[in-house]
Coordinates of C-alpha atoms and ligand atoms in Angstrom, one line a residue:
X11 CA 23.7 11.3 3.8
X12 CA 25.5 8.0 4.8
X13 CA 25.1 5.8 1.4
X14 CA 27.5 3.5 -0.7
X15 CA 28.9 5.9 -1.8
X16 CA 31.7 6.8 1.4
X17 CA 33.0 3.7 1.1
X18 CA 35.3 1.5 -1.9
X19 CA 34.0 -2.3 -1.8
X20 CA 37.6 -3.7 -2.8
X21 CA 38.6 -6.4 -0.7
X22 CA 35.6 -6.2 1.6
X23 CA 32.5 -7.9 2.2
X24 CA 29.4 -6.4 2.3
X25 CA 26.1 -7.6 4.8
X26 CA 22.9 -5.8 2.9
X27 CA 20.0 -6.0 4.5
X28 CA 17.5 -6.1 1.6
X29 CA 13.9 -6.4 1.5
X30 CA 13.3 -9.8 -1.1
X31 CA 9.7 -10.3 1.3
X32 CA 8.3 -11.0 -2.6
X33 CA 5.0 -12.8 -3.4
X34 CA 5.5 -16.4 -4.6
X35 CA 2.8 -18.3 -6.7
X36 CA 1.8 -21.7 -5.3
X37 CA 4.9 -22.8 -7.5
X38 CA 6.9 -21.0 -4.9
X39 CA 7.5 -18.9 -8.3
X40 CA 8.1 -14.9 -7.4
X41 CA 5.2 -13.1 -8.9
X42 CA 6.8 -9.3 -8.6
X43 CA 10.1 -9.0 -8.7
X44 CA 10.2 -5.3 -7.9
X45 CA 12.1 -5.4 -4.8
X46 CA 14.5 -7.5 -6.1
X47 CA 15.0 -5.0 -8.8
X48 CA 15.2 -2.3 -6.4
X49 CA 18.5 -3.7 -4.9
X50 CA 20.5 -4.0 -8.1
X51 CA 22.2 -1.1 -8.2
X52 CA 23.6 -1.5 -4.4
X53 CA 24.4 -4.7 -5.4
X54 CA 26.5 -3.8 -8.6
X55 CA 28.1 -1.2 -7.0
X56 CA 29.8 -3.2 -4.4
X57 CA 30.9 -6.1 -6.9
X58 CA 32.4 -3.6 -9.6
X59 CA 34.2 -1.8 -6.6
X60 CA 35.7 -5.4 -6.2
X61 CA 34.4 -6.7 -3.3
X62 CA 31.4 -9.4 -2.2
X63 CA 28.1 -9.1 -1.1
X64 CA 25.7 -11.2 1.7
X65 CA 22.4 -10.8 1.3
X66 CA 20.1 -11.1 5.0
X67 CA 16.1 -11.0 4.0
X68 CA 13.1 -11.9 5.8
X69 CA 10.2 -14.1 3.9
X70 CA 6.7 -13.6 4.9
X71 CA 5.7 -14.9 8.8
X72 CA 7.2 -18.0 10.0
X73 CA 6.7 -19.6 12.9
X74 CA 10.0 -21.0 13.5
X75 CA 11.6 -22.8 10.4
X76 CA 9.2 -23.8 7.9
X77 CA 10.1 -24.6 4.4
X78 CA 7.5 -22.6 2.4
X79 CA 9.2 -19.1 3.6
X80 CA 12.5 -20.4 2.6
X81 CA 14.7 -18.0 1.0
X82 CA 16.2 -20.6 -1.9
X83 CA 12.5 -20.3 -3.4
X84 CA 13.5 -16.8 -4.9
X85 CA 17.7 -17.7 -5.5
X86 CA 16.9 -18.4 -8.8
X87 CA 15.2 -15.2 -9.7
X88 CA 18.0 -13.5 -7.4
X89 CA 20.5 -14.8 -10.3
X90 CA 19.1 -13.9 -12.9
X91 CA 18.1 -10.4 -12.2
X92 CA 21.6 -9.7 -10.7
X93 CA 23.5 -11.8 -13.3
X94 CA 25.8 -13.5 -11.0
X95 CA 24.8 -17.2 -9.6
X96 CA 23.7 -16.5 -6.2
X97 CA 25.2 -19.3 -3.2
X98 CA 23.3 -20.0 -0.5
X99 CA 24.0 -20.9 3.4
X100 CA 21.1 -22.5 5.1
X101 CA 21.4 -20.9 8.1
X102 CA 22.0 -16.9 8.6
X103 CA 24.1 -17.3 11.7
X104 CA 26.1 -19.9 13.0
X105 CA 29.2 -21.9 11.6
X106 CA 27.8 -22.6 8.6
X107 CA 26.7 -19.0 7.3
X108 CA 30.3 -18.1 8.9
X109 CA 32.5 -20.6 6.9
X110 CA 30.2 -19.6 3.3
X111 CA 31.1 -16.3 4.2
X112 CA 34.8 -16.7 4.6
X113 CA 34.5 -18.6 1.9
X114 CA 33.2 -16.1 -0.5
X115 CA 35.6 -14.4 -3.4
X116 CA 35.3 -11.0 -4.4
X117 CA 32.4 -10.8 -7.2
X118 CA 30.6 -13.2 -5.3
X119 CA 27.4 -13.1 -3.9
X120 CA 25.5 -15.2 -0.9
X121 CA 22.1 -15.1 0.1
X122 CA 21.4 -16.5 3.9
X123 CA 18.5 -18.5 4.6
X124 CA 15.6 -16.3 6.2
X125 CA 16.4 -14.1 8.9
X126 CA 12.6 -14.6 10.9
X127 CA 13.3 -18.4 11.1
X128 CA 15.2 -17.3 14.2
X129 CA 12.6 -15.1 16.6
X130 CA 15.4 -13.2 17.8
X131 CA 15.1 -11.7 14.8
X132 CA 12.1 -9.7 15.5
X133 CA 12.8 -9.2 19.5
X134 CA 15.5 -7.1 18.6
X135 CA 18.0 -9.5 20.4
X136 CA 21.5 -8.0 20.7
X137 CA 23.3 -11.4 21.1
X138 CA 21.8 -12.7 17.4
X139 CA 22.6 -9.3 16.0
X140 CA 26.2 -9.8 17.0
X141 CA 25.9 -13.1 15.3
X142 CA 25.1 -11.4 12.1
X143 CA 27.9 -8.7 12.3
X144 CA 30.2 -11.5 11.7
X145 CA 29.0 -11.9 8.9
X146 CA 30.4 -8.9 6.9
X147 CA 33.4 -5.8 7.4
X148 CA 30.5 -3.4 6.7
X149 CA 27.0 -2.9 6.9
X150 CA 24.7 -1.5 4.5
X151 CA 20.9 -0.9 5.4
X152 CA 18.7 -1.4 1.7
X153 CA 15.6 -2.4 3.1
X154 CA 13.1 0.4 3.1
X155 CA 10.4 -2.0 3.7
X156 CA 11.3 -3.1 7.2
X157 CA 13.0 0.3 8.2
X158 CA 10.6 0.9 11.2
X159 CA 10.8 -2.1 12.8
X160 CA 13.6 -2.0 15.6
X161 CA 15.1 -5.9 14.1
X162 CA 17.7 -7.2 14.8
X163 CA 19.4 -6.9 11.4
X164 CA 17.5 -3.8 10.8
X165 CA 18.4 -1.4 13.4
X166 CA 20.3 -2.8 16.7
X167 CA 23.0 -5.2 14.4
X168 CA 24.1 -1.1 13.2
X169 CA 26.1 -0.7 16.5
X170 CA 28.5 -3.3 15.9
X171 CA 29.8 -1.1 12.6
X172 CA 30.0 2.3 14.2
X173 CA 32.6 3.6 11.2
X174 CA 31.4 1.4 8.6
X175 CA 27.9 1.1 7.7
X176 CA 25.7 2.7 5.7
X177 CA 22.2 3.4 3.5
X178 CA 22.1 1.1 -0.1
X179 CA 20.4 3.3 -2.5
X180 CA 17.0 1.8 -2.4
X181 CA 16.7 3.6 1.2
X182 CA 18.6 6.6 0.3
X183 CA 16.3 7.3 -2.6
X184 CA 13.3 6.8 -0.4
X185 CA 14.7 8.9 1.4
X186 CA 15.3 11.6 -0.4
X187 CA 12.1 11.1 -2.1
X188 CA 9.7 12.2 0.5
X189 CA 12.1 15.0 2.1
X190 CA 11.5 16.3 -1.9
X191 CA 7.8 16.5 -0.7
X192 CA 7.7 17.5 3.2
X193 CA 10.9 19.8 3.4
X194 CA 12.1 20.8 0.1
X195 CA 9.4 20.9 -1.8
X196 CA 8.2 23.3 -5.1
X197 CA 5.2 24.9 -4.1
X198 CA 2.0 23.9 -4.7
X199 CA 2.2 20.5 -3.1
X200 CA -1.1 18.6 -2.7
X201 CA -1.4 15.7 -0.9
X202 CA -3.5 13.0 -2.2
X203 CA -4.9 11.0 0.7
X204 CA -7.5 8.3 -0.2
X205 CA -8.0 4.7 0.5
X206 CA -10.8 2.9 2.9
X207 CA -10.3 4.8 6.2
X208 CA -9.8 8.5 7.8
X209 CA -8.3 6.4 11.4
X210 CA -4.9 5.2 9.1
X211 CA -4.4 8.3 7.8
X212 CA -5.0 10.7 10.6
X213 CA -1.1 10.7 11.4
X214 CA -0.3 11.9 7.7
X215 CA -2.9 14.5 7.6
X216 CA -1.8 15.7 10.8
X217 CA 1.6 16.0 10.6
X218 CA 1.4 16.9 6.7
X219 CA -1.0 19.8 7.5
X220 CA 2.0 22.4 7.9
X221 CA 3.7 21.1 4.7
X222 CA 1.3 21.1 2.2
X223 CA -1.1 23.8 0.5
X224 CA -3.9 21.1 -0.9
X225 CA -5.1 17.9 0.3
X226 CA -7.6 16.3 -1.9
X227 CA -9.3 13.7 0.4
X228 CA -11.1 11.0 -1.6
X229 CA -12.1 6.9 -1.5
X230 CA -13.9 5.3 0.8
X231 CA -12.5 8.1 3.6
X232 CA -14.3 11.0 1.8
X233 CA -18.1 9.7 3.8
X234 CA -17.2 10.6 7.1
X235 CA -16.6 13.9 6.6
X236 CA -19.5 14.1 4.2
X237 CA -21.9 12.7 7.1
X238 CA -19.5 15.0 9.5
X239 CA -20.9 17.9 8.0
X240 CA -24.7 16.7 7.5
X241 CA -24.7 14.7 4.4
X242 CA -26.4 11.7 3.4
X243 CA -24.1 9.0 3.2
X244 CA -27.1 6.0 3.0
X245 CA -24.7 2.6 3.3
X246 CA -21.5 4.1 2.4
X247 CA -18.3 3.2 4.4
X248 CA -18.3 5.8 7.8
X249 CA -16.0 5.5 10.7
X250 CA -19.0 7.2 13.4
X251 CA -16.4 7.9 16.2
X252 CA -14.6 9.6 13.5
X253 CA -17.1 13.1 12.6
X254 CA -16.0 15.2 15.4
X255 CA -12.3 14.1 14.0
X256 CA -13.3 15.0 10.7
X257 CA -14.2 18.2 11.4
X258 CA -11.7 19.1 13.3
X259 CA -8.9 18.5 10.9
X260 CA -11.1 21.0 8.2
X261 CA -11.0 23.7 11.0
X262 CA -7.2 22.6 11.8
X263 CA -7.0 23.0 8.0
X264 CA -8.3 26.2 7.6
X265 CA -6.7 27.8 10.7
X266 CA -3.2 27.0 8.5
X267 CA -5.1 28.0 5.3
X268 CA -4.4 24.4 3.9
X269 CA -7.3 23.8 1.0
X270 CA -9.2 20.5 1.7
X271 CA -10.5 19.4 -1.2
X272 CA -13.8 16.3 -1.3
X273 CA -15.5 15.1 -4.0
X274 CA -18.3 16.4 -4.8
X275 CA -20.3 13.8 -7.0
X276 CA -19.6 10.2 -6.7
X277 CA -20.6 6.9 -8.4
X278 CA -23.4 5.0 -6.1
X279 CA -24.3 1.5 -6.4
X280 CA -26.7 -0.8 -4.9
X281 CA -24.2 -3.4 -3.6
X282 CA -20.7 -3.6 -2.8
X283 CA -20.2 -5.8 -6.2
X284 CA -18.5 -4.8 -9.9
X285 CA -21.8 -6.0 -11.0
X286 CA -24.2 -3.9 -8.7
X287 CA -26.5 -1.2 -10.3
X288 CA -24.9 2.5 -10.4
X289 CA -25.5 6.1 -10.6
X290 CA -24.2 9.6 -10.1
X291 CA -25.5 11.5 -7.4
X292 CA -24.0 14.9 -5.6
X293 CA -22.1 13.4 -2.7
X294 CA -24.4 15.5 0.0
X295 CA -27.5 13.5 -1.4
X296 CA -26.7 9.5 -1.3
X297 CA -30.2 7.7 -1.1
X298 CA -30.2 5.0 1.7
X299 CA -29.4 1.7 0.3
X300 CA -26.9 2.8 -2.0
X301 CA -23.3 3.2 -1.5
X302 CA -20.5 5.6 -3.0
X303 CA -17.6 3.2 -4.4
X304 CA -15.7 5.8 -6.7
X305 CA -15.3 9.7 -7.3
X306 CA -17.9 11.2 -9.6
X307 CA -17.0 12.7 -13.6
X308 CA -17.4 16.5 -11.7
X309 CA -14.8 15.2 -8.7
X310 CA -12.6 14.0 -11.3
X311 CA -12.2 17.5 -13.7
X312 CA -11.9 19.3 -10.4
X313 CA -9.1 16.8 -8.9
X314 CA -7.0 16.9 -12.6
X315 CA -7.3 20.4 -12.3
X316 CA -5.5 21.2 -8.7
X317 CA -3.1 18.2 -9.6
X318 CA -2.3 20.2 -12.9
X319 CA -1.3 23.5 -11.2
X320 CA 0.8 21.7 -8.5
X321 CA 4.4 21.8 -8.8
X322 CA 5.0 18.5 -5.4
X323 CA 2.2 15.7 -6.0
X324 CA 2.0 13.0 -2.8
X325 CA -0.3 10.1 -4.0
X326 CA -1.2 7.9 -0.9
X327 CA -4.7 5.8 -0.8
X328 CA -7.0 4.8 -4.4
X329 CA -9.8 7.1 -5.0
X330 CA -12.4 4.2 -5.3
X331 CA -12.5 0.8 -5.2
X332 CA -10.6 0.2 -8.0
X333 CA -10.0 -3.6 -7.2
X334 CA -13.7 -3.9 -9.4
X335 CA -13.4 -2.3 -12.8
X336 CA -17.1 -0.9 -12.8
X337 CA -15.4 1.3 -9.5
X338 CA -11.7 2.0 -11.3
X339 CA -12.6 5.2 -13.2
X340 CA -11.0 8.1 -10.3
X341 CA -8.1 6.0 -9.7
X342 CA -7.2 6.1 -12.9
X343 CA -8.2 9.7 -14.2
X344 CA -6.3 10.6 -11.0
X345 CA -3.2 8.7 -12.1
X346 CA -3.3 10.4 -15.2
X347 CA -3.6 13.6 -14.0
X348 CA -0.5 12.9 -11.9
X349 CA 1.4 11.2 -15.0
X350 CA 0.6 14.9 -16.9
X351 CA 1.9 16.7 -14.1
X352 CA 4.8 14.9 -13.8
X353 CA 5.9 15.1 -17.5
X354 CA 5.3 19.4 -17.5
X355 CA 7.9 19.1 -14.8
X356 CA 6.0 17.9 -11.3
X357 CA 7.9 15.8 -8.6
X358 CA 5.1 13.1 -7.9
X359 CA 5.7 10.5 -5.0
X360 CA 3.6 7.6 -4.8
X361 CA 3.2 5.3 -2.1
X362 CA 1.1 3.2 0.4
X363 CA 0.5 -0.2 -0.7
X364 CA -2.8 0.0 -2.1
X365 CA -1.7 3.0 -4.7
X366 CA 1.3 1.6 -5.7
X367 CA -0.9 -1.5 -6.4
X368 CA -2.9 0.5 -8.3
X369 CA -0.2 2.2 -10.2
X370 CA 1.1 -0.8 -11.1
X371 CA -2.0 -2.2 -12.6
X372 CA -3.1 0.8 -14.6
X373 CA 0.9 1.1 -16.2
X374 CA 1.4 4.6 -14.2
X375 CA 4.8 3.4 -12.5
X376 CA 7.0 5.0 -14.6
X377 CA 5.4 8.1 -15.3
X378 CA 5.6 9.0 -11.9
X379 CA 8.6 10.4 -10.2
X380 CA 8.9 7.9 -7.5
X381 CA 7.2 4.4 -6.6
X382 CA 7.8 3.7 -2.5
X383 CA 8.7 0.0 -2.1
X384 CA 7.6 0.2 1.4
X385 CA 3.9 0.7 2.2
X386 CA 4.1 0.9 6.6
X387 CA 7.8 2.5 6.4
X388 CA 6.3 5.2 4.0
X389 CA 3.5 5.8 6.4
X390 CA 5.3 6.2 9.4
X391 CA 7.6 8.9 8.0
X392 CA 5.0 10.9 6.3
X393 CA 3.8 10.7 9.9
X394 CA 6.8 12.2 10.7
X395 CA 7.9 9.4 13.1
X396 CA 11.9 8.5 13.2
X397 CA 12.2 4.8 11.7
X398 CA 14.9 2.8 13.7
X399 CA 16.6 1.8 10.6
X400 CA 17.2 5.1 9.4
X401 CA 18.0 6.4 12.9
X402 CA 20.3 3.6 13.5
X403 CA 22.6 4.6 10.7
X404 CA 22.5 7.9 11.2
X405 CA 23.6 7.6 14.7
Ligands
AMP20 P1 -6.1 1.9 2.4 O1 -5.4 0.6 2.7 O2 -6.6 2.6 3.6 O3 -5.3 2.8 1.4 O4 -7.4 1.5 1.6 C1 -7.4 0.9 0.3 C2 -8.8 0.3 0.0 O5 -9.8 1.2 0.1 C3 -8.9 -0.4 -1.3 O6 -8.9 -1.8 -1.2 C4 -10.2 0.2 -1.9 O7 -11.0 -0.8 -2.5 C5 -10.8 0.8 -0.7 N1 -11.8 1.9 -1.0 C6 -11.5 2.9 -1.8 N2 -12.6 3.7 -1.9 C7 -13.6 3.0 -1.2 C8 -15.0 3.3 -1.0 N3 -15.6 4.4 -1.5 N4 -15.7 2.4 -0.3 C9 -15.1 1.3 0.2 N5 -13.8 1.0 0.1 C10 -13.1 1.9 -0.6

């Protein structure tokens, strides 16, 4: 794999493409500094080889230039994480970003304003793409979550360093992270797929269904099959155009002798509220009115139990809705189970931004193998689709 480490910073300046689209408070404060994080080590390695380092992000959705998505919000934070007092250019083309660039010393670092305040950006445009070539000697790709979108700095800007660019370790250890799930993975692998709908995950199941031996489908997801093969569901979440779907990825399934596990009990309540009334009832037998908003105490020993004996855990999708406390309970026996299996020796992959969210919130992060910083990227290559920013390095 193309990463960092082909190439000796000295004397050079680096252009990273990083991902630092981070949640600021209405202080414009950043309130998880996680991808930030992420990039250090890319970072360091270019400014102890000797040389400097641009920094091109995106912030959020801006319609043109507006001030609330601009990048010197977070330069602060970018300091002090790094350790190195970050410049800034308020523009990430043009003479200005050119002349801060040629100004920078080796052990430097500059951040350029947002990339999206320019909508080239996001057309792909090949002129504004050359525009930020300029701006380094080579190119390294580190933003995992923006890899399958065909940008301009993401993807196209690649061509203009045919012998010198290359994946920052943030990407290279995504990466490398799910080919140690879908191609070289320690049997058994189970495949956790949960979350609010079987429509966004009908990619992954389908293009996981010859990689994995267990899929353990759960959350909101887990009704349509239930009402696909005759249960009572009463008010609980169900995608109708969805049954014959359903059923046809068990038979799918089964043809490639792939175990599907559902729940099999699961907590009820009378309203879609923390506060509603609640029950355990057998999943088949939901009375109308009620809803199922988490996996059941039986669903829960019999998911710890496949995710103890497997050897390759994927974790995409909450088992519940575990944004409510009263509706927490799988998601977090699950992320236990996981956290076990990882410390007898499992590789356990994480991602999809609502598990990673929950993760993070029940202290599971690092007792897991690997966290994915990108939630759509993640999806789209356990889909087995080719992200443009991966492609375009590897070209
Ligand atoms: P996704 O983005 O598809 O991974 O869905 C995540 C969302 O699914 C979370 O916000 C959960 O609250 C929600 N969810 C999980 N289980 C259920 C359920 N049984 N009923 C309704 N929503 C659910």
């Amino acid at each position: 794999m193309k990463t960092l480490d082909l190439f000796n910073f000295k004397d050079k300046k680096a252009l990273i493409r990083v991902d630092f689209n981070v949640p600021l408070d209405a202080d414009f404060k950043v309130t998880d500094t996680t991808r930030i994080e992420a990039a250090k080590p890319s970072i360091i390695k270019i400014l102890e080889d000797g040389g400097a380092v641009v920094l091109m992000s995106h912030l959020g959705r801006p319609k043109g230039v507006e001030a609330k998505y601009s990048l010197e919000h977070i330069l602060e934070t970018i300091s002090k994480i790094i350790g190195v007092t970050v410049k800034f250019a308020t523009n990430c083309v043009g003479d200005e970003a050119e002349q801060a660039v040629s100004n920078l010393q080796n052990g430097e670092i500059l951040l350029l304003e947002n990339l999206r305040f320019h909508p080239e950006e996001e057309k792909g445009d090949l002129k504004f793409a050359e525009q930020l070539s300029k701006l380094g000697d080579i190119y390294v790709n580190d933003a995992f979550g923006t890899a399958h979108r065909a940008h301009a700095s993401t993807a196209i800007i690649a061509q203009f360093f045919p012998e010198s660019k290359c994946f920052g370790y943030l990407l290279a250890n995504e990466i490398n992270s799910i080919k140690r799930v879908l191609e070289d993975s320690q049997k058994p692998v189970t495949a956790v797929l949960g979350g609010a709908k079987v429509s966004s995950k009908i990619g992954i199941i389908s293009n996981i269904l010859d990689k994995v031996d267990h899929i353990i489908i759960g959350g909101g997801m887990t009704f349509t099959f239930i009402k696909a093969l005759g249960g009572n569901i009463g008010n609980s979440l169900c995608e109708d155009d969805k049954l014959d779907l359903a059923l046809s990825i068990l038979d799918q399934a089964k043809a490639k002798n792939v175990k599907i596990h559902l729940p099999i009990d699961t907590i009820i309540a009378d309203d879609f509220n923390n506060d509603a009334k609640t029950d355990v009832v057998d999943v088949y037998n939901i009375p109308d009115g009620w809803m199922g908003l988490d996996a059941g105490p039986k669903t829960n020993v019999g998911f710890s139990y496949i995710i103890a004996q497997s050897k390759t855990i994927l974790w995409n999708g909450p088992l519940g809705v575990f944004e409510m406390p009263s509706f927490a309970k799988g998601t977090i026996e699950l992320g236990n189970a996981i956290a076990d299996a990882t410390e007898d020796g499992a590789f356990s992959l994480v991602g999809g931004g609502d598990s990673v969210a929950a993760v993070k919130q029940f202290g599971f992060a690092n007792k897991v193998s690997y966290v994915s910083t990108g939630g759509g990227a993640m999806l789209e290559m356990l889909e087995g689709k080719t992200l443009p920013g991966i492609a375009a390095i590897e070209a």
